Amino acid sequence: MDHPEPSTHARLASERYGGVEVPRALAANDVVAVMLNHRSVRAYLADRLSEGTLETLVAAAQSAPTSSNMQAWSVVAVQDEERRARLAELSARQDFIRKAPLFLCWIADLSRLQRVGEAIGTRFEGLDYLESFMVALADAAFAAQNAVVAAASLGLGTVYVGSLRNRPDDVAAVLELPPNAVAVFGLCVGYADPAVPTAIKPRLPQSVVLHRETYDVGAEPAGIRHYDGALDGFTARTGQARTTWTVRMLNRVGRAGNLGGRDRMSEVLRALGLGLR
């Protein structure tokens, strides 16, 4: 495994933590560098992806761990412009979905296991329980993140789209999903437009998220205060409306109405055939 220049690795780590409590003992190699360099890309060139790119991303996704080898996920690759436009409309009208050459819809998919049971004349009762949906959701997330890392290694930009869950029943209709399957998030993939700069967004310091042996919140207040300052500085440097993480979280989950329609998720999941017992 090649090793990046220490100065490059240190710079990436500093940007990832906004210069706050930067870990000093991080191992350096190309894979870690690709991960530390992650940034969301919302502006894409019109260039088509190279032949075999989609299949490569799916192969990487299928190399992710999967609970009990259930492989309880699927992905719908959407390249048709009209369908991408419809999905953009359903996802808070985010236009970059329409402009990205590839939009991947990741599916928590229990329908395949349901069909396997039907094929052998057995009803898989375990699919009716919340645990099975949690497995499908986790499997889809593991797979998608593998695809994100693979895409970055190929020089591609990506951005996750959680707003695909705003209207999951309508999305299911657009994708013609069977019962017992739901699109849990989307992923834009394409070549980043170099005319639109991107930046590494700082994350919470490790003192807030890393607990050793037992859960300890002692360092959390100071860590969040420092992070509020780092994120405020990041938004100022990147020309965004200045804000702190605390204020962002207030706006995101302070009220149920801020969930953008996702407050009815359990109702919609049941309507799509998923059991949550």
Short mmCIF file of C-alpha atoms in Angstrom, two decimals:
data_model
loop_
_atom_site.label_atom_id
_atom_site.label_comp_id
_atom_site.label_asym_id
_atom_site.label_seq_id
_atom_site.Cartn_x
_atom_site.Cartn_y
_atom_site.Cartn_z
CA MET A 1 0.00 0.00 0.00
CA ASP A 2 1.40 3.39 -0.98
CA HIS A 3 1.71 6.04 1.71
CA PRO A 4 0.85 9.70 1.08
CA GLU A 5 3.20 12.45 2.13
CA PRO A 6 2.92 13.04 5.90
CA SER A 7 2.24 16.73 5.27
CA THR A 8 -0.71 15.85 3.03
CA HIS A 9 -2.12 13.45 5.59
CA ALA A 10 -1.72 15.97 8.41
CA ARG A 11 -3.45 18.66 6.33
CA LEU A 12 -6.41 16.39 5.60
CA ALA A 13 -6.74 15.46 9.26
CA SER A 14 -6.60 19.11 10.28
CA GLU A 15 -9.32 20.03 7.79
CA ARG A 16 -11.48 17.09 8.87
CA TYR A 17 -11.40 18.29 12.46
CA GLY A 18 -11.45 22.00 11.70
CA GLY A 19 -8.13 22.42 13.45
CA VAL A 20 -9.78 21.41 16.74
CA GLU A 21 -8.35 18.50 18.75
CA VAL A 22 -6.70 16.96 15.68
CA PRO A 23 -5.59 13.35 16.40
CA ARG A 24 -1.83 12.99 16.10
CA ALA A 25 -1.53 9.23 15.81
CA LEU A 26 -3.46 8.51 12.62
CA ALA A 27 -2.04 5.86 10.32
CA ALA A 28 -1.25 7.14 6.83
CA ASN A 29 -2.02 5.28 3.63
CA ASP A 30 -3.90 5.92 0.40
CA VAL A 31 -7.20 4.43 1.61
CA VAL A 32 -7.25 6.56 4.77
CA ALA A 33 -6.31 9.62 2.70
CA VAL A 34 -9.24 9.02 0.33
CA MET A 35 -11.61 8.81 3.31
CA LEU A 36 -10.23 11.89 5.07
CA ASN A 37 -10.51 13.81 1.79
CA HIS A 38 -14.25 13.12 1.44
CA ARG A 39 -16.42 16.10 0.61
CA SER A 40 -19.97 16.40 -0.71
CA VAL A 41 -20.22 17.27 -4.41
CA ARG A 42 -23.38 18.98 -5.64
CA ALA A 43 -22.16 20.33 -9.00
CA TYR A 44 -21.36 17.89 -11.79
CA LEU A 45 -20.00 17.96 -15.30
CA ALA A 46 -22.26 16.56 -18.01
CA ASP A 47 -19.63 13.91 -18.83
CA ARG A 48 -20.87 10.34 -18.98
CA LEU A 49 -19.26 7.86 -16.63
CA SER A 50 -16.68 5.47 -18.04
CA GLU A 51 -17.90 2.05 -19.11
CA GLY A 52 -17.94 -0.36 -16.21
CA THR A 53 -18.12 2.34 -13.53
CA LEU A 54 -21.59 1.37 -12.32
CA GLU A 55 -20.68 -2.31 -12.15
CA THR A 56 -17.46 -1.46 -10.28
CA LEU A 57 -19.36 0.56 -7.68
CA VAL A 58 -21.86 -2.25 -7.18
CA ALA A 59 -19.05 -4.80 -6.83
CA ALA A 60 -17.48 -2.59 -4.15
CA ALA A 61 -20.88 -2.27 -2.46
CA GLN A 62 -21.35 -6.03 -2.48
CA SER A 63 -17.98 -6.43 -0.80
CA ALA A 64 -19.30 -4.70 2.32
CA PRO A 65 -20.27 -6.72 5.41
CA THR A 66 -23.83 -8.02 5.53
CA SER A 67 -25.63 -9.41 8.58
CA SER A 68 -25.85 -13.24 8.44
CA ASN A 69 -25.22 -12.95 4.69
CA MET A 70 -28.83 -11.79 4.30
CA GLN A 71 -27.79 -9.18 1.70
CA ALA A 72 -31.06 -7.41 2.43
CA TRP A 73 -30.49 -4.47 0.11
CA SER A 74 -30.79 -3.56 -3.54
CA VAL A 75 -29.86 -0.48 -5.55
CA VAL A 76 -31.74 1.12 -8.43
CA ALA A 77 -29.42 2.94 -10.84
CA VAL A 78 -31.26 5.86 -12.41
CA GLN A 79 -29.69 7.44 -15.48
CA ASP A 80 -32.81 8.40 -17.41
CA GLU A 81 -33.08 12.20 -17.32
CA GLU A 82 -36.83 12.31 -16.91
CA ARG A 83 -36.82 9.86 -14.01
CA ARG A 84 -33.97 11.74 -12.31
CA ALA A 85 -35.98 14.94 -12.67
CA ARG A 86 -38.99 13.30 -11.05
CA LEU A 87 -36.88 12.03 -8.15
CA ALA A 88 -35.33 15.48 -7.76
CA GLU A 89 -38.83 16.94 -7.46
CA LEU A 90 -39.68 14.40 -4.75
CA SER A 91 -36.42 15.12 -2.92
CA ALA A 92 -36.99 18.75 -1.96
CA ARG A 93 -36.38 19.86 -5.56
CA GLN A 94 -32.62 19.40 -5.31
CA ASP A 95 -31.53 20.10 -8.86
CA PHE A 96 -28.16 18.38 -8.61
CA ILE A 97 -30.01 15.05 -8.68
CA ARG A 98 -31.16 15.87 -12.18
CA LYS A 99 -27.72 17.04 -13.28
CA ALA A 100 -25.67 14.13 -11.94
CA PRO A 101 -25.18 11.48 -14.66
CA LEU A 102 -25.96 8.70 -12.19
CA PHE A 103 -28.36 8.61 -9.26
CA LEU A 104 -28.28 5.51 -7.08
CA CYS A 105 -31.35 4.74 -4.98
CA TRP A 106 -30.40 2.43 -2.12
CA ILE A 107 -33.18 0.07 -1.08
CA ALA A 108 -33.74 -1.60 2.27
CA ASP A 109 -35.06 -4.70 0.57
CA LEU A 110 -36.83 -7.51 2.40
CA SER A 111 -38.90 -8.38 -0.65
CA ARG A 112 -36.24 -10.71 -2.04
CA LEU A 113 -36.22 -12.80 1.14
CA GLN A 114 -40.01 -12.82 1.06
CA ARG A 115 -39.87 -14.24 -2.48
CA VAL A 116 -37.29 -16.83 -1.42
CA GLY A 117 -39.68 -18.02 1.27
CA GLU A 118 -42.56 -18.16 -1.17
CA ALA A 119 -40.44 -20.18 -3.59
CA ILE A 120 -39.91 -22.90 -1.00
CA GLY A 121 -43.43 -22.69 0.35
CA THR A 122 -42.49 -21.11 3.68
CA ARG A 123 -43.51 -17.79 5.13
CA PHE A 124 -40.49 -16.08 6.66
CA GLU A 125 -42.13 -14.74 9.82
CA GLY A 126 -38.98 -12.95 10.94
CA LEU A 127 -39.43 -10.40 8.15
CA ASP A 128 -42.40 -8.95 10.05
CA TYR A 129 -40.20 -7.58 12.82
CA LEU A 130 -38.37 -4.28 13.26
CA GLU A 131 -35.09 -6.17 13.64
CA SER A 132 -35.26 -7.32 10.02
CA PHE A 133 -35.83 -3.78 8.78
CA MET A 134 -32.89 -2.58 10.89
CA VAL A 135 -30.71 -5.25 9.29
CA ALA A 136 -31.83 -4.17 5.80
CA LEU A 137 -31.20 -0.51 6.60
CA ALA A 138 -27.73 -1.22 8.00
CA ASP A 139 -26.85 -3.47 5.05
CA ALA A 140 -27.85 -0.74 2.59
CA ALA A 141 -25.75 1.84 4.45
CA PHE A 142 -22.68 -0.42 4.60
CA ALA A 143 -22.97 -1.14 0.88
CA ALA A 144 -23.47 2.48 -0.10
CA GLN A 145 -20.47 3.70 1.87
CA ASN A 146 -18.26 1.14 0.16
CA ALA A 147 -19.50 2.54 -3.14
CA VAL A 148 -18.70 6.09 -2.02
CA VAL A 149 -15.11 5.19 -1.19
CA ALA A 150 -14.73 3.32 -4.47
CA ALA A 151 -16.13 6.29 -6.39
CA ALA A 152 -13.65 8.65 -4.74
CA SER A 153 -10.79 6.31 -5.64
CA LEU A 154 -11.93 6.56 -9.28
CA GLY A 155 -11.89 10.36 -9.21
CA LEU A 156 -15.68 10.71 -8.90
CA GLY A 157 -17.67 12.99 -6.64
CA THR A 158 -20.71 11.92 -4.64
CA VAL A 159 -23.34 13.26 -2.30
CA TYR A 160 -25.90 11.39 -0.23
CA VAL A 161 -29.53 12.46 -0.55
CA GLY A 162 -31.57 11.82 2.59
CA SER A 163 -34.50 13.82 1.25
CA LEU A 164 -35.35 10.81 -0.88
CA ARG A 165 -37.22 9.79 2.28
CA ASN A 166 -39.46 12.86 2.22
CA ARG A 167 -42.05 11.04 0.12
CA PRO A 168 -41.06 7.36 0.21
CA ASP A 169 -44.39 6.13 -1.10
CA ASP A 170 -44.13 8.31 -4.21
CA VAL A 171 -40.49 7.32 -4.70
CA ALA A 172 -41.51 3.67 -4.47
CA ALA A 173 -44.00 4.27 -7.27
CA VAL A 174 -41.41 5.98 -9.49
CA LEU A 175 -38.96 3.13 -8.98
CA GLU A 176 -41.71 0.48 -9.20
CA LEU A 177 -40.58 -1.11 -5.95
CA PRO A 178 -42.32 -4.28 -4.78
CA PRO A 179 -43.95 -4.48 -1.34
CA ASN A 180 -41.49 -4.90 1.54
CA ALA A 181 -38.90 -2.60 -0.04
CA VAL A 182 -38.21 1.10 0.53
CA ALA A 183 -35.68 3.60 -0.82
CA VAL A 184 -33.81 4.81 2.27
CA PHE A 185 -31.46 7.34 0.64
CA GLY A 186 -30.02 8.35 -2.69
CA LEU A 187 -26.50 8.92 -3.94
CA CYS A 188 -25.46 11.23 -6.77
CA VAL A 189 -22.37 10.14 -8.67
CA GLY A 190 -20.43 12.05 -11.31
CA TYR A 191 -17.37 14.09 -12.17
CA ALA A 192 -17.17 17.17 -9.98
CA ASP A 193 -17.39 20.50 -11.78
CA PRO A 194 -13.98 22.11 -11.07
CA ALA A 195 -15.55 25.56 -11.41
CA VAL A 196 -17.54 24.96 -8.23
CA PRO A 197 -15.18 24.56 -5.27
CA THR A 198 -15.83 21.99 -2.55
CA ALA A 199 -14.37 21.76 0.92
CA ILE A 200 -13.85 19.20 3.65
CA LYS A 201 -16.52 19.85 6.28
CA PRO A 202 -15.24 19.58 9.86
CA ARG A 203 -16.62 16.86 12.10
CA LEU A 204 -17.12 16.66 15.86
CA PRO A 205 -13.86 16.11 17.75
CA GLN A 206 -13.07 12.56 18.81
CA SER A 207 -13.46 13.58 22.45
CA VAL A 208 -17.20 13.80 21.75
CA VAL A 209 -17.75 10.61 19.73
CA LEU A 210 -15.01 8.26 20.99
CA HIS A 211 -15.70 6.59 24.35
CA ARG A 212 -13.16 4.24 25.91
CA GLU A 213 -14.53 1.22 27.76
CA THR A 214 -17.69 3.03 28.95
CA TYR A 215 -19.82 5.93 27.74
CA ASP A 216 -18.52 9.18 29.22
CA VAL A 217 -19.98 12.61 28.40
CA GLY A 218 -17.50 14.56 30.52
CA ALA A 219 -15.67 16.06 27.53
CA GLU A 220 -18.81 16.60 25.47
CA PRO A 221 -19.78 20.21 26.42
CA ALA A 222 -16.31 21.62 25.72
CA GLY A 223 -15.97 19.56 22.55
CA ILE A 224 -19.28 20.81 21.17
CA ARG A 225 -18.39 24.42 22.02
CA HIS A 226 -15.15 24.06 20.10
CA TYR A 227 -16.96 22.40 17.21
CA ASP A 228 -19.57 25.16 17.09
CA GLY A 229 -16.72 27.60 16.52
CA ALA A 230 -15.08 25.40 13.89
CA LEU A 231 -18.32 25.00 11.92
CA ASP A 232 -19.06 28.71 12.16
CA GLY A 233 -15.63 29.40 10.69
CA PHE A 234 -16.18 26.80 7.96
CA THR A 235 -19.49 28.33 6.85
CA ALA A 236 -17.89 31.79 6.79
CA ARG A 237 -14.95 30.60 4.66
CA THR A 238 -17.18 28.77 2.18
CA GLY A 239 -19.66 31.62 1.72
CA GLN A 240 -22.57 29.88 3.43
CA ALA A 241 -24.94 31.43 5.94
CA ARG A 242 -22.95 31.43 9.16
CA THR A 243 -24.21 29.01 11.76
CA THR A 244 -23.10 26.64 14.49
CA TRP A 245 -23.73 22.92 14.79
CA THR A 246 -26.00 23.47 17.78
CA VAL A 247 -28.19 25.87 15.81
CA ARG A 248 -28.24 23.51 12.83
CA MET A 249 -29.42 20.66 15.04
CA LEU A 250 -32.09 22.91 16.56
CA ASN A 251 -33.34 23.67 13.06
CA ARG A 252 -33.11 20.01 12.04
CA VAL A 253 -34.77 18.17 14.93
CA GLY A 254 -36.07 20.89 17.23
CA ARG A 255 -39.60 20.32 15.95
CA ALA A 256 -41.28 17.37 14.31
CA GLY A 257 -42.30 19.61 11.40
CA ASN A 258 -38.62 20.12 10.58
CA LEU A 259 -38.40 16.50 9.46
CA GLY A 260 -39.82 17.42 6.05
CA GLY A 261 -42.62 14.88 6.07
CA ARG A 262 -40.50 12.09 7.50
CA ASP A 263 -42.38 12.28 10.80
CA ARG A 264 -44.89 9.88 9.22
CA MET A 265 -42.21 7.34 8.34
CA SER A 266 -43.51 4.41 10.40
CA GLU A 267 -46.96 4.82 8.86
CA VAL A 268 -45.55 4.89 5.33
CA LEU A 269 -43.26 1.92 5.92
CA ARG A 270 -46.20 -0.19 7.03
CA ALA A 271 -48.14 0.94 3.97
CA LEU A 272 -45.21 -0.26 1.83
CA GLY A 273 -45.52 -3.71 3.36
CA LEU A 274 -42.75 -3.56 5.92
CA GLY A 275 -43.45 -5.14 9.30
CA LEU A 276 -42.21 -3.22 12.33
CA ARG A 277 -43.39 -5.42 15.20
#
